[in-house]
Amino acid sequence: FFEKENRFMGHITIARVKEVHDKKAFIEYLKKIKGKGVEFSVNSFELMKSELFPMGPRYSVVERYSL
């Protein structure tokens, strides 16, 4: 068995793109993506900003929302 690691936070990454060579083709590709339905309860959420650095990503809270 593995012990729970507190260094990870449950999250959803909406998008992360490092580089786009053909913007038009990329947009067409995104239009074809179909997501799967998922249901869960949410009491609150945070809009996070991630910045990538050589030592790893740095996360900061942009805004907190209670539902």
PDB file of C-alpha atoms in Angstrom, residues 1 10 16 21 24 27 30-32 34 36-37 44-45 48-50 52 55 59 61 64-65 67:
ATOM      1  CA  PHE A   1       0.000   0.000   0.000  1.00  0.00           C
ATOM      2  CA  GLY A  10      -7.051  17.441  -7.112  1.00  0.00           C
ATOM      3  CA  ARG A  16      -1.930  24.076 -21.355  1.00  0.00           C
ATOM      4  CA  HIS A  21       2.968  25.906 -35.135  1.00  0.00           C
ATOM      5  CA  LYS A  24      -5.723  27.111 -37.751  1.00  0.00           C
ATOM      6  CA  ILE A  27      -8.307  25.156 -33.587  1.00  0.00           C
ATOM      7  CA  LEU A  30      -9.903  21.306 -30.662  1.00  0.00           C
ATOM      8  CA  LYS A  31     -13.340  21.543 -32.281  1.00  0.00           C
ATOM      9  CA  LYS A  32     -13.313  17.760 -32.850  1.00  0.00           C
ATOM     10  CA  LYS A  34     -15.600  15.287 -27.455  1.00  0.00           C
ATOM     11  CA  LYS A  36     -17.074  12.289 -21.552  1.00  0.00           C
ATOM     12  CA  GLY A  37     -19.839  13.110 -19.088  1.00  0.00           C
ATOM     13  CA  SER A  44     -16.386  25.651  -3.924  1.00  0.00           C
ATOM     14  CA  PHE A  45     -13.592  26.059  -6.414  1.00  0.00           C
ATOM     15  CA  MET A  48      -5.575  28.905 -10.345  1.00  0.00           C
ATOM     16  CA  LYS A  49      -2.730  30.284 -12.413  1.00  0.00           C
ATOM     17  CA  SER A  50       0.250  28.084 -13.182  1.00  0.00           C
ATOM     18  CA  LEU A  52       6.213  26.976 -15.625  1.00  0.00           C
ATOM     19  CA  MET A  55      12.448  24.011 -11.176  1.00  0.00           C
ATOM     20  CA  TYR A  59       0.684  27.776  -8.718  1.00  0.00           C
ATOM     21  CA  VAL A  61      -4.875  31.407  -6.584  1.00  0.00           C
ATOM     22  CA  ARG A  64     -11.916  31.727  -4.826  1.00  0.00           C
ATOM     23  CA  TYR A  65     -15.609  30.944  -5.397  1.00  0.00           C
ATOM     24  CA  LEU A  67     -21.217  27.773  -4.345  1.00  0.00           C
TER      25      LEU A  67
END
